[in-house]
XYZ file of C-alpha atoms in Angstrom:
709
model
C -62.033 -142.497 -72.993
C -58.994 -141.671 -75.198
C -58.783 -138.425 -77.086
C -59.628 -138.875 -80.745
C -58.368 -136.336 -83.343
C -60.457 -136.186 -86.547
C -60.803 -133.702 -89.514
C -63.019 -130.720 -88.555
C -66.272 -130.789 -90.484
C -68.404 -127.654 -91.052
C -71.781 -128.883 -92.370
C -74.798 -126.571 -92.154
C -75.753 -127.577 -88.663
C -76.171 -125.719 -85.414
C -73.477 -127.782 -83.555
C -69.869 -128.247 -84.291
C -69.307 -131.581 -86.125
C -65.760 -132.128 -84.725
C -65.522 -135.394 -82.893
C -64.142 -135.270 -79.378
C -63.427 -138.971 -78.772
C -63.969 -142.513 -79.715
C -66.188 -145.173 -78.387
C -66.377 -148.852 -79.749
C -64.525 -147.611 -82.743
C -66.873 -144.673 -83.495
C -65.926 -141.048 -83.498
C -68.287 -139.359 -80.909
C -68.936 -135.962 -79.299
C -71.495 -134.468 -76.877
C -74.797 -134.112 -78.635
C -77.848 -131.902 -78.741
C -79.276 -132.205 -75.255
C -82.577 -130.526 -75.963
C -83.660 -132.729 -78.940
C -85.071 -136.008 -77.660
C -84.741 -139.332 -79.602
C -82.515 -140.224 -82.450
C -81.960 -137.556 -85.149
C -80.131 -138.146 -88.417
C -77.408 -135.507 -89.143
C -75.231 -135.070 -92.208
C -72.317 -137.059 -90.742
C -73.986 -139.270 -88.189
C -76.755 -139.549 -85.690
C -77.613 -137.659 -82.562
C -78.859 -139.805 -79.608
C -80.624 -138.169 -76.669
C -82.298 -139.878 -73.791
C -83.065 -138.994 -70.101
C -83.449 -140.844 -66.862
C -83.799 -139.282 -63.406
C -83.120 -142.346 -61.287
C -80.662 -144.165 -63.597
C -76.927 -144.186 -62.664
C -75.548 -144.950 -66.072
C -76.718 -145.476 -69.760
C -75.412 -147.406 -72.748
C -76.408 -146.982 -76.390
C -76.668 -150.299 -78.255
C -76.122 -150.440 -81.986
C -77.484 -153.553 -83.885
C -77.154 -154.773 -87.459
C -80.612 -155.078 -88.965
C -82.646 -157.788 -87.646
C -79.884 -159.024 -85.325
C -80.457 -159.465 -81.540
C -76.855 -159.085 -80.377
C -75.380 -155.566 -80.598
C -72.275 -155.091 -82.600
C -71.333 -152.023 -80.707
C -72.052 -150.904 -77.084
C -71.329 -147.245 -76.384
C -71.407 -146.209 -72.795
C -72.407 -142.499 -72.283
C -69.422 -140.697 -70.544
C -70.335 -138.564 -67.686
C -69.201 -135.502 -69.575
C -71.903 -136.337 -72.141
C -74.624 -135.758 -69.440
C -76.416 -132.645 -68.425
C -78.794 -132.914 -65.598
C -80.811 -136.130 -66.238
C -79.979 -136.004 -69.952
C -77.556 -138.123 -71.929
C -76.741 -136.904 -75.470
C -74.079 -138.071 -77.924
C -73.426 -137.697 -81.627
C -72.090 -140.895 -83.248
C -70.266 -140.203 -86.489
C -70.192 -142.630 -89.419
C -73.550 -144.217 -88.928
C -75.678 -144.932 -92.005
C -79.320 -144.958 -90.801
C -80.182 -147.641 -93.306
C -77.713 -150.086 -91.770
C -78.509 -150.206 -88.068
C -81.033 -150.456 -85.340
C -80.605 -149.098 -81.753
C -81.737 -149.371 -78.156
C -80.515 -148.577 -74.641
C -79.560 -150.190 -71.438
C -79.867 -148.240 -68.122
C -78.439 -149.212 -64.689
C -79.795 -148.020 -61.408
C -81.372 -149.233 -58.221
C -83.932 -152.059 -58.287
C -86.315 -151.621 -55.347
C -89.939 -152.247 -56.717
C -91.565 -151.368 -53.420
C -90.238 -147.804 -54.009
C -91.170 -147.874 -57.567
C -87.661 -148.434 -58.888
C -87.309 -151.165 -61.440
C -83.934 -150.580 -63.101
C -82.410 -153.554 -64.768
C -78.875 -153.127 -66.319
C -79.433 -156.038 -68.637
C -82.828 -155.072 -70.042
C -82.806 -153.810 -73.660
C -84.905 -150.584 -73.687
C -86.819 -149.027 -76.525
C -86.344 -145.289 -76.912
C -89.585 -143.613 -75.826
C -89.182 -141.063 -78.564
C -88.469 -143.787 -81.252
C -89.883 -142.691 -84.660
C -89.960 -146.341 -85.741
C -90.113 -149.661 -84.038
C -88.491 -152.896 -85.334
C -90.110 -156.294 -85.086
C -93.778 -155.348 -85.401
C -94.176 -155.170 -89.222
C -95.828 -158.553 -89.738
C -99.317 -158.486 -88.225
C -100.003 -161.217 -85.662
C -96.387 -162.253 -85.422
C -95.301 -162.363 -81.845
C -92.311 -160.246 -80.857
C -89.750 -162.891 -79.902
C -86.935 -160.621 -78.651
C -86.400 -157.073 -77.494
C -87.735 -154.070 -79.202
C -85.293 -152.011 -81.304
C -85.827 -148.566 -82.887
C -84.714 -147.230 -86.312
C -83.856 -143.694 -87.293
C -86.309 -142.254 -89.824
C -85.436 -139.971 -92.693
C -88.374 -137.514 -92.855
C -88.170 -136.427 -96.508
C -91.878 -136.251 -97.206
C -92.898 -133.180 -99.028
C -96.238 -131.699 -98.029
C -95.899 -128.812 -100.446
C -97.957 -125.791 -99.636
C -100.890 -127.765 -98.225
C -102.704 -125.425 -95.720
C -103.933 -126.598 -92.363
C -107.735 -127.070 -92.255
C -109.644 -124.279 -90.600
C -112.926 -126.154 -90.574
C -114.707 -125.845 -87.257
C -115.676 -128.739 -85.050
C -119.408 -128.030 -85.710
C -118.997 -128.546 -89.453
C -117.438 -132.020 -89.067
C -119.176 -135.306 -89.691
C -116.906 -137.916 -88.069
C -116.504 -141.400 -89.309
C -114.699 -143.809 -86.832
C -112.914 -146.703 -88.360
C -110.264 -149.347 -87.810
C -107.448 -149.158 -90.376
C -107.103 -152.938 -90.698
C -110.840 -153.906 -90.236
C -112.050 -151.315 -92.803
C -110.652 -153.116 -95.852
C -109.402 -156.638 -94.468
C -112.406 -158.432 -95.588
C -112.307 -160.072 -99.050
C -115.367 -158.130 -100.097
C -113.538 -154.750 -99.654
C -112.369 -154.846 -103.285
C -109.052 -153.057 -102.597
C -105.626 -154.266 -103.591
C -103.878 -153.644 -100.320
C -106.243 -155.119 -97.734
C -105.943 -154.011 -94.090
C -103.493 -151.252 -94.656
C -103.110 -147.519 -94.946
C -102.838 -147.931 -98.757
C -106.099 -149.988 -98.665
C -107.929 -147.221 -96.865
C -106.587 -144.710 -99.387
C -108.162 -146.824 -102.124
C -111.486 -146.314 -100.395
C -111.355 -142.404 -100.504
C -113.813 -142.268 -103.407
C -116.386 -144.140 -101.277
C -115.778 -141.741 -98.324
C -116.398 -138.852 -100.618
C -119.579 -140.340 -101.992
C -120.854 -140.921 -98.500
C -120.218 -137.272 -97.655
C -118.317 -137.452 -94.458
C -115.437 -134.912 -93.933
C -113.437 -136.355 -91.087
C -112.121 -139.826 -90.352
C -111.317 -140.823 -86.742
C -108.679 -143.633 -86.895
C -108.604 -146.112 -84.077
C -105.086 -146.419 -82.613
C -102.307 -146.281 -85.326
C -99.375 -145.739 -82.894
C -97.065 -148.779 -82.721
C -98.922 -151.419 -80.573
C -98.473 -155.063 -79.890
C -101.546 -157.014 -81.050
C -100.009 -160.204 -79.762
C -99.626 -158.882 -76.140
C -102.329 -161.229 -74.755
C -102.342 -163.656 -77.592
C -104.652 -166.783 -76.879
C -106.831 -169.207 -78.601
C -110.585 -169.840 -78.045
C -112.466 -172.380 -79.977
C -109.739 -172.721 -82.547
C -109.590 -169.098 -83.211
C -106.526 -166.992 -82.538
C -107.429 -163.904 -80.528
C -105.279 -160.679 -80.603
C -105.334 -157.211 -79.176
C -106.973 -156.177 -82.377
C -108.192 -152.670 -81.452
C -104.715 -151.434 -80.719
C -105.164 -149.851 -77.181
C -101.781 -151.123 -75.996
C -99.162 -148.601 -77.083
C -95.618 -149.595 -77.495
C -94.391 -146.354 -78.930
C -96.107 -143.038 -79.024
C -94.064 -141.534 -81.766
C -94.037 -144.460 -84.206
C -96.678 -145.458 -86.756
C -97.846 -149.055 -86.585
C -95.713 -150.728 -89.266
C -98.076 -153.649 -89.737
C -100.548 -151.282 -91.292
C -98.393 -150.626 -94.303
C -98.626 -152.544 -97.568
C -94.879 -151.954 -98.204
C -91.755 -152.447 -96.045
C -90.600 -148.864 -95.124
C -87.075 -149.238 -93.925
C -86.066 -145.879 -92.461
C -88.944 -144.221 -94.122
C -91.548 -145.413 -91.650
C -94.642 -143.178 -91.921
C -94.457 -142.645 -95.670
C -97.537 -144.661 -96.522
C -99.556 -142.946 -93.662
C -98.398 -139.555 -94.906
C -99.520 -140.372 -98.369
C -102.939 -141.436 -97.042
C -103.272 -138.277 -94.971
C -102.236 -136.100 -97.814
C -104.826 -137.741 -100.173
C -107.622 -137.432 -97.655
C -106.747 -133.674 -97.293
C -106.901 -133.253 -100.988
C -110.332 -134.662 -100.899
C -111.584 -132.430 -98.099
C -111.377 -135.076 -95.403
C -109.709 -134.374 -92.061
C -107.776 -136.980 -90.040
C -108.334 -137.361 -86.285
C -106.152 -139.992 -84.349
C -107.485 -141.938 -81.403
C -104.613 -141.637 -78.949
C -104.038 -143.709 -75.793
C -102.081 -141.670 -73.112
C -103.698 -143.471 -70.192
C -101.576 -146.621 -70.162
C -98.979 -148.513 -72.118
C -98.362 -152.208 -73.107
C -95.920 -152.682 -70.224
C -98.888 -153.651 -67.956
C -98.758 -154.057 -64.165
C -96.194 -155.853 -61.870
C -96.446 -158.948 -64.119
C -96.141 -157.197 -67.356
C -92.984 -156.783 -69.528
C -90.205 -154.254 -69.042
C -89.152 -152.889 -72.403
C -89.108 -149.022 -72.091
C -90.620 -146.703 -69.451
C -90.322 -149.184 -66.623
C -86.506 -149.465 -67.155
C -85.999 -145.668 -67.608
C -88.061 -144.141 -64.693
C -90.879 -146.427 -63.579
C -91.808 -144.041 -60.748
C -91.835 -141.037 -63.038
C -93.950 -142.407 -65.974
C -96.479 -144.485 -63.966
C -98.900 -143.701 -61.109
C -97.749 -145.890 -58.307
C -99.382 -146.798 -54.880
C -97.307 -146.079 -51.772
C -96.006 -149.671 -51.759
C -94.916 -149.438 -55.408
C -97.801 -151.159 -57.223
C -99.540 -149.718 -60.197
C -102.815 -147.761 -60.010
C -105.129 -149.113 -62.571
C -107.524 -146.212 -63.610
C -107.299 -147.486 -67.106
C -108.481 -150.977 -66.540
C -105.381 -152.292 -68.457
C -102.892 -152.756 -65.742
C -101.036 -149.477 -65.368
C -101.755 -145.713 -65.553
C -99.520 -143.068 -67.130
C -98.574 -140.343 -64.661
C -99.713 -137.681 -67.185
C -99.272 -134.651 -65.066
C -95.607 -135.325 -64.075
C -93.627 -132.602 -65.882
C -91.592 -135.233 -67.761
C -94.557 -137.166 -69.000
C -96.482 -133.941 -69.627
C -93.495 -132.811 -71.857
C -93.431 -136.159 -73.772
C -97.170 -135.964 -74.495
C -96.969 -132.412 -75.693
C -93.876 -133.207 -77.876
C -95.687 -136.310 -79.292
C -98.774 -134.350 -80.387
C -96.749 -131.557 -81.891
C -94.826 -134.228 -83.770
C -97.927 -135.788 -85.304
C -99.408 -132.414 -86.039
C -96.228 -131.081 -87.819
C -94.729 -134.227 -89.326
C -98.069 -135.993 -90.267
C -100.384 -132.985 -90.533
C -102.972 -134.583 -88.282
C -106.072 -132.439 -87.751
C -107.157 -133.659 -84.456
C -106.848 -136.162 -81.553
C -109.456 -138.163 -79.596
C -108.013 -139.020 -76.155
C -108.990 -142.463 -74.874
C -110.200 -142.330 -71.205
C -109.191 -138.709 -71.063
C -110.153 -138.192 -67.453
C -106.948 -139.846 -66.599
C -105.150 -136.879 -67.985
C -106.653 -134.886 -65.159
C -105.388 -136.981 -62.289
C -102.542 -136.274 -59.956
C -99.767 -138.738 -59.162
C -101.796 -140.252 -56.381
C -104.860 -140.561 -58.676
C -106.858 -137.757 -57.198
C -108.643 -135.400 -59.681
C -106.946 -131.995 -60.263
C -108.963 -128.835 -60.501
C -106.727 -127.365 -63.188
C -104.703 -130.134 -64.741
C -101.517 -128.666 -66.110
C -101.474 -131.161 -69.056
C -104.929 -130.281 -70.291
C -104.253 -126.555 -70.072
C -100.873 -127.022 -71.716
C -102.505 -128.812 -74.685
C -105.437 -126.376 -74.805
C -103.104 -123.332 -75.072
C -100.208 -124.707 -77.105
C -99.466 -122.619 -80.127
C -98.646 -125.502 -82.453
C -101.873 -127.211 -81.394
C -104.018 -124.033 -81.614
C -106.124 -125.166 -84.643
C -106.075 -128.927 -83.859
C -109.190 -130.514 -82.587
C -108.935 -131.955 -79.023
C -111.690 -134.502 -78.119
C -112.033 -136.134 -74.827
C -113.519 -139.390 -73.909
C -114.507 -137.721 -70.652
C -114.433 -140.683 -68.211
C -112.077 -143.361 -67.156
C -112.112 -146.920 -65.673
C -111.585 -145.454 -62.068
C -115.094 -144.035 -61.911
C -114.485 -140.389 -62.964
C -117.162 -139.077 -65.236
C -116.751 -135.531 -66.674
C -119.242 -135.259 -69.505
C -120.248 -131.564 -69.567
C -117.542 -130.673 -67.081
C -114.240 -131.641 -68.650
C -111.495 -129.126 -67.721
C -110.618 -126.444 -70.313
C -113.989 -127.488 -71.997
C -114.220 -124.412 -74.205
C -111.087 -125.699 -75.988
C -111.760 -129.358 -75.618
C -114.648 -131.259 -77.159
C -116.266 -134.299 -75.458
C -117.722 -137.611 -76.503
C -121.228 -136.837 -75.223
C -122.081 -140.200 -73.327
C -125.306 -138.665 -72.188
C -126.438 -138.163 -75.806
C -125.778 -141.899 -76.614
C -127.539 -143.240 -73.480
C -130.505 -141.033 -73.518
C -131.231 -141.311 -77.331
C -130.670 -145.078 -77.349
C -133.193 -145.333 -74.595
C -135.785 -142.977 -75.871
C -135.685 -144.127 -79.619
C -136.462 -147.683 -78.430
C -139.352 -146.582 -76.331
C -138.081 -145.621 -73.003
C -140.290 -142.626 -72.686
C -138.768 -141.612 -69.309
C -135.773 -140.348 -71.210
C -137.822 -137.750 -73.190
C -136.289 -134.659 -71.495
C -132.762 -135.806 -71.707
C -133.361 -136.880 -75.390
C -134.907 -133.468 -76.249
C -131.981 -131.701 -74.635
C -129.451 -133.845 -76.414
C -131.001 -133.282 -79.862
C -131.147 -129.576 -79.164
C -127.431 -129.507 -78.369
C -127.150 -130.584 -74.720
C -127.512 -126.986 -73.589
C -128.012 -128.245 -70.006
C -124.453 -129.579 -70.233
C -122.721 -126.945 -72.378
C -124.322 -123.575 -71.272
C -128.022 -123.415 -71.969
C -130.010 -122.588 -75.057
C -127.970 -120.318 -77.338
C -130.881 -117.862 -77.637
C -130.786 -117.254 -73.851
C -127.229 -117.368 -72.918
C -125.574 -114.797 -75.241
C -122.415 -116.498 -76.317
C -121.997 -118.743 -73.190
C -123.231 -121.768 -75.039
C -120.160 -124.070 -75.766
C -121.879 -126.914 -77.475
C -121.206 -125.992 -81.053
C -117.631 -127.119 -80.706
C -117.485 -129.025 -77.481
C -120.240 -131.676 -78.022
C -119.633 -134.827 -80.090
C -122.941 -136.703 -80.568
C -122.775 -140.344 -81.095
C -125.057 -143.403 -80.802
C -122.375 -146.007 -81.802
C -118.587 -146.354 -81.706
C -115.984 -149.136 -81.805
C -116.890 -149.905 -78.122
C -120.424 -151.418 -78.161
C -122.993 -152.609 -80.672
C -123.045 -151.541 -84.226
C -126.170 -149.621 -85.279
C -127.656 -152.674 -86.831
C -126.952 -154.793 -83.780
C -128.486 -152.145 -81.589
C -131.797 -153.196 -83.092
C -131.078 -156.903 -83.463
C -130.038 -157.962 -79.979
C -131.389 -157.457 -76.575
C -128.373 -158.877 -74.956
C -124.650 -158.989 -75.724
C -123.180 -162.157 -77.271
C -119.552 -162.089 -76.408
C -119.004 -165.751 -75.911
C -116.378 -165.945 -78.626
C -114.121 -163.601 -76.614
C -113.513 -166.457 -74.105
C -114.674 -164.764 -70.911
C -118.071 -166.551 -70.586
C -119.907 -163.486 -71.865
C -118.806 -161.465 -68.778
C -116.841 -158.824 -70.822
C -118.413 -155.852 -72.490
C -120.991 -153.488 -71.188
C -124.400 -154.779 -69.947
C -125.938 -151.414 -70.351
C -126.659 -151.372 -74.068
C -130.267 -149.923 -74.201
C -130.811 -151.995 -77.250
C -133.912 -153.684 -78.694
C -134.142 -156.737 -80.986
C -137.457 -155.705 -82.520
C -139.025 -158.992 -81.560
C -136.493 -161.701 -82.441
C -132.962 -162.135 -81.058
C -130.240 -162.003 -83.718
C -130.375 -163.010 -87.379
C -133.867 -163.709 -88.824
C -135.739 -164.006 -92.078
C -138.858 -162.566 -90.580
C -139.610 -159.527 -92.975
C -141.685 -157.664 -90.480
C -138.917 -157.744 -87.975
C -136.265 -156.707 -90.555
C -138.469 -153.829 -91.805
C -138.850 -152.470 -88.299
C -135.127 -153.001 -87.603
C -134.014 -150.896 -90.690
C -136.744 -148.286 -89.850
C -135.154 -147.957 -86.335
C -131.739 -147.575 -87.981
C -133.098 -144.774 -90.172
C -134.659 -143.171 -87.113
C -131.413 -143.120 -85.267
C -129.333 -141.877 -88.191
C -131.865 -139.110 -88.969
C -131.869 -137.908 -85.466
C -128.092 -138.063 -85.182
C -127.731 -135.932 -88.382
C -130.333 -133.345 -87.155
C -128.841 -132.885 -83.687
C -126.887 -129.808 -82.700
C -123.276 -130.729 -81.967
C -120.685 -132.754 -84.009
C -122.098 -136.115 -85.198
C -119.910 -139.261 -85.158
C -120.814 -142.762 -86.248
C -119.093 -146.134 -86.741
C -117.828 -147.231 -90.091
C -120.338 -149.644 -91.650
C -123.363 -148.395 -89.857
C -124.405 -146.701 -93.062
C -124.948 -150.078 -94.780
C -126.035 -152.316 -91.743
C -122.768 -153.937 -90.839
C -123.039 -156.473 -87.944
C -120.769 -157.873 -85.348
C -123.340 -160.580 -84.584
C -124.119 -159.216 -81.113
C -120.551 -158.856 -79.978
C -120.329 -155.542 -78.143
C -116.582 -155.883 -77.255
C -114.687 -157.004 -80.430
C -111.435 -155.793 -79.043
C -109.786 -159.281 -79.661
C -111.566 -160.385 -82.837
C -109.308 -160.061 -85.852
C -111.832 -161.747 -88.119
C -115.301 -161.533 -89.683
C -116.787 -160.257 -86.416
C -114.785 -157.044 -86.670
C -113.965 -156.667 -90.392
C -116.433 -154.616 -92.443
C -118.316 -156.986 -94.765
C -118.849 -154.778 -97.818
C -121.353 -157.242 -99.261
C -123.887 -155.480 -97.005
C -123.388 -152.306 -99.145
C -125.039 -153.844 -102.046
C -127.529 -155.829 -99.878
C -128.623 -152.675 -98.077
C -128.017 -150.035 -100.784
C -131.259 -148.203 -99.840
C -129.909 -147.767 -96.248
C -126.653 -146.404 -97.650
C -128.528 -144.005 -99.889
C -130.681 -142.872 -96.920
C -127.619 -142.148 -94.780
C -125.857 -140.278 -97.643
C -129.023 -138.109 -97.999
C -129.066 -137.344 -94.249
C -125.366 -136.468 -94.322
C -125.975 -134.048 -97.316
C -128.928 -132.610 -95.503
C -126.822 -131.751 -92.579
C -124.253 -130.073 -94.759
C -126.886 -127.948 -96.484
C -128.496 -126.723 -93.358
C -126.183 -124.474 -91.353
C -128.830 -123.854 -88.759
C -128.389 -127.347 -87.395
C -124.638 -126.679 -86.866
C -124.562 -122.997 -85.670
C -126.706 -120.107 -84.451
C -127.769 -117.802 -87.258
C -129.463 -114.330 -87.157
C -133.155 -114.413 -86.346
C -135.473 -115.910 -88.884
C -137.831 -113.638 -90.805
C -140.685 -116.227 -91.024
C -141.570 -116.042 -87.431
C -139.835 -118.747 -85.501
C -137.766 -118.770 -82.411
C -134.085 -119.938 -82.920
C -134.580 -123.114 -80.937
C -137.528 -124.709 -79.402
C -138.960 -128.062 -78.175
C -142.501 -128.883 -79.177
C -145.065 -131.431 -78.042
C -147.611 -133.061 -80.311
C -149.026 -129.750 -81.013
C -146.474 -127.256 -82.137
C -147.764 -124.361 -79.952
C -147.099 -126.508 -76.890
C -143.419 -125.874 -76.092
C -143.364 -127.765 -72.716
C -143.095 -131.416 -73.431
C -143.970 -133.920 -70.572
C -141.202 -135.783 -69.009
C -142.655 -139.084 -70.333
C -143.393 -137.854 -73.844
C -143.392 -140.448 -76.526
C -143.545 -137.945 -79.378
C -141.957 -134.444 -79.536
C -140.281 -132.164 -82.041
C -137.201 -129.929 -82.020
C -137.069 -126.777 -84.247
C -133.971 -124.786 -85.368
C -134.548 -121.451 -87.153
C -132.396 -118.656 -88.453
C -131.566 -116.477 -91.358
C -128.761 -117.718 -93.666
C -127.095 -114.609 -95.123
C -125.094 -116.658 -97.658
C -128.306 -118.069 -99.204
C -130.293 -114.992 -98.585
C -133.208 -116.852 -97.069
C -134.302 -118.476 -93.758
C -133.057 -121.848 -92.714
C -135.586 -123.676 -90.707
C -135.585 -127.280 -89.743
C -138.333 -129.156 -87.744
C -137.409 -132.570 -86.502
C -140.344 -134.785 -85.263
C -139.775 -138.049 -83.438
C -142.418 -140.625 -82.686
C -141.377 -143.592 -80.484
C -144.950 -144.633 -79.997
C -146.141 -147.835 -81.682
C -149.230 -146.193 -83.223
C -149.855 -143.205 -85.403
C -149.604 -139.810 -83.896
C -151.024 -136.671 -85.622
C -148.901 -133.544 -85.009
C -149.325 -129.943 -85.933
C -146.636 -127.831 -87.480
C -145.936 -124.222 -86.363
C -147.708 -121.425 -88.054
C -145.161 -119.326 -89.957
C -145.176 -116.740 -92.731
C -144.394 -119.459 -95.263
C -144.985 -123.272 -95.845
C -143.600 -126.437 -94.564
C -142.223 -129.216 -96.738
C -141.474 -132.874 -95.931
C -137.767 -133.794 -96.550
C -137.581 -137.132 -94.677
C -140.085 -139.675 -93.487
C -138.308 -142.849 -92.130
C -141.602 -144.851 -92.293
C -141.582 -144.413 -96.045
C -144.323 -143.936 -98.563
C -144.973 -147.722 -99.057
C -142.815 -147.737 -102.218
C -139.444 -147.675 -100.643
C -139.077 -143.926 -100.623
C -137.811 -142.094 -97.514
C -136.254 -138.871 -98.721
C -137.300 -135.996 -100.770
C -134.633 -133.750 -102.410
C -135.266 -130.052 -102.471
C -137.075 -130.012 -105.904
C -139.215 -132.934 -104.832
C -140.267 -131.998 -101.339
C -143.885 -132.628 -100.319
C -145.833 -129.624 -99.131
C -147.426 -130.070 -95.662
C -150.306 -127.852 -94.644
C -150.734 -127.650 -90.890
C -151.019 -131.273 -89.876
C -148.964 -134.408 -90.425
C -149.493 -138.034 -89.316
C -146.319 -139.648 -87.813
C -146.366 -143.265 -88.360
C -145.566 -145.792 -85.740
C -141.905 -145.518 -84.512
C -140.825 -143.104 -87.083
C -138.980 -139.718 -87.599
C -139.983 -136.964 -89.950
C -137.891 -133.904 -90.949
C -139.464 -130.712 -92.334
C -138.003 -127.522 -93.736
C -139.735 -124.168 -94.431
C -139.884 -121.683 -97.238
C -141.536 -118.375 -97.993
C -144.883 -118.372 -99.838
């Protein structure tokens, strides 16, 4: 490379801006080796990339939307420190180019080496990906990246200090939430469309949204057609780039300002008291197995980024073809940098980790006792106030609910809660003990009853209770179908879980039978009331509050259509259900005792108890069909006791219960059976006083509170 003399620049930047040479007509110099990715500078762009096994690296510069590079810049050896190549290229305008890399090296798949000097590689640290901005349009050529100008002004917006136990999490799919014609928004299926729905979210009362994957993914990865319908990877669990937002979720084209619309959404949500949790997928990528494409990690360091068998094949603990080697130091650093980036640049409040048990596996797939990645995330100073939520299992058989490493920092999706309450609420009485433990906060998983274990109970911030999520039946379908109906997915109904613990209430699927419909909606009210009155953090699937259906499909991962999109017509049709759910959410907000331990009550109740049909009987049978859970404490902020008594009757006949004797009176707040006139809830000024006994109607839930005389 010939010497290149250029005017000496002195911008306000930590490195000298004097070019040291020329490549492909561009003045260049060694770059900032410790800053990964492509970074805009006052006079050019810094490019940094690393490869352990690669022998050489080229930077490719493209005109926008062109497939042939107009400049190829080989990194000189003097622009390399260790495994890191870094170069500042002067004179580049970030609005005029795209970039990628080529890396040469040995190609020996049986040793895990898959270098290809002709493959165009996407920067793993790319902040924006080209070619994915039109939803459903197949990527015809190689992926390119763009440099992003991060000019968004967050002002003085403080980070949320809300505890996990105070959250009510609402899981949604950005596209599916507003894509249906009935959504009534201008920008359907986009971040902007979701922003238009903030008034609805506020009315409902939730204070956190959990967004299904919004990192750049390829929805056309396994594009196919079944019965004339185009099926896509709709959910988004096939990540292309971990640092880039999905550009097909934007209403506007954001050249070099990718992420602007998402940041505007997050800022608006924060301004309305709603936190943002991202569903992140660090267990696999869209590169798949041996037959999958090579567009990034495989061409940089295949045997570093992926777990490989001794003969070079891919371990598949994710069930999606490959498994990220999360505890390799290089991968661990990338994940940590990624989460820091989303926390700082996007002000994200939390992360839910898909198949998080993979994050605790060694390179050979074996479980680690103290996984370095999990400890690093748990103790990172930037992430110290961020919620970390684990789906504490994986497709390789590891199940860690109640025992996820670093659990006092991490929360878990409580799969035991889902399974036991689904079973018990539909009448599986043998689940009574597990159901009672679950409503009470799953103390058997997270450290016992708070009243007995003096600070050892971790469930307040470690337990995420849920009955439904994206993966499985909606709450309506849980009581409308005995069996899954996934035929439209094209796999002869073999995909999706067979363990649904559902009940169709007498007729499979859609029906006009009013008795069946009445029972279904009562069962939905039962489930939602119990969820909101359970200790731990509640989460539910968007649309459950108004009876949205997926028509019995419990695995809508490929359905970008009316099976997955929320049909907002149900909001008007089932307005009474929406109002009930809104009341229960408000009830939870008003009663701290459900969410946390308070000082002892003065009206004579233990902090937490399970009760049989008779309140004084605190040992419920294993096969009980009816039981109650009580929470009691003194709320200093309100200057009075906060006492909640939740009674659940899964029996098909009336059951008379007694309420505890206290130095006060009990009042009925909720009766899911109703009063015969369509009333199920009683606000504080309209509560019904209950003296001693109460008749729980068939398959119903009642919620009581207490006051002084």
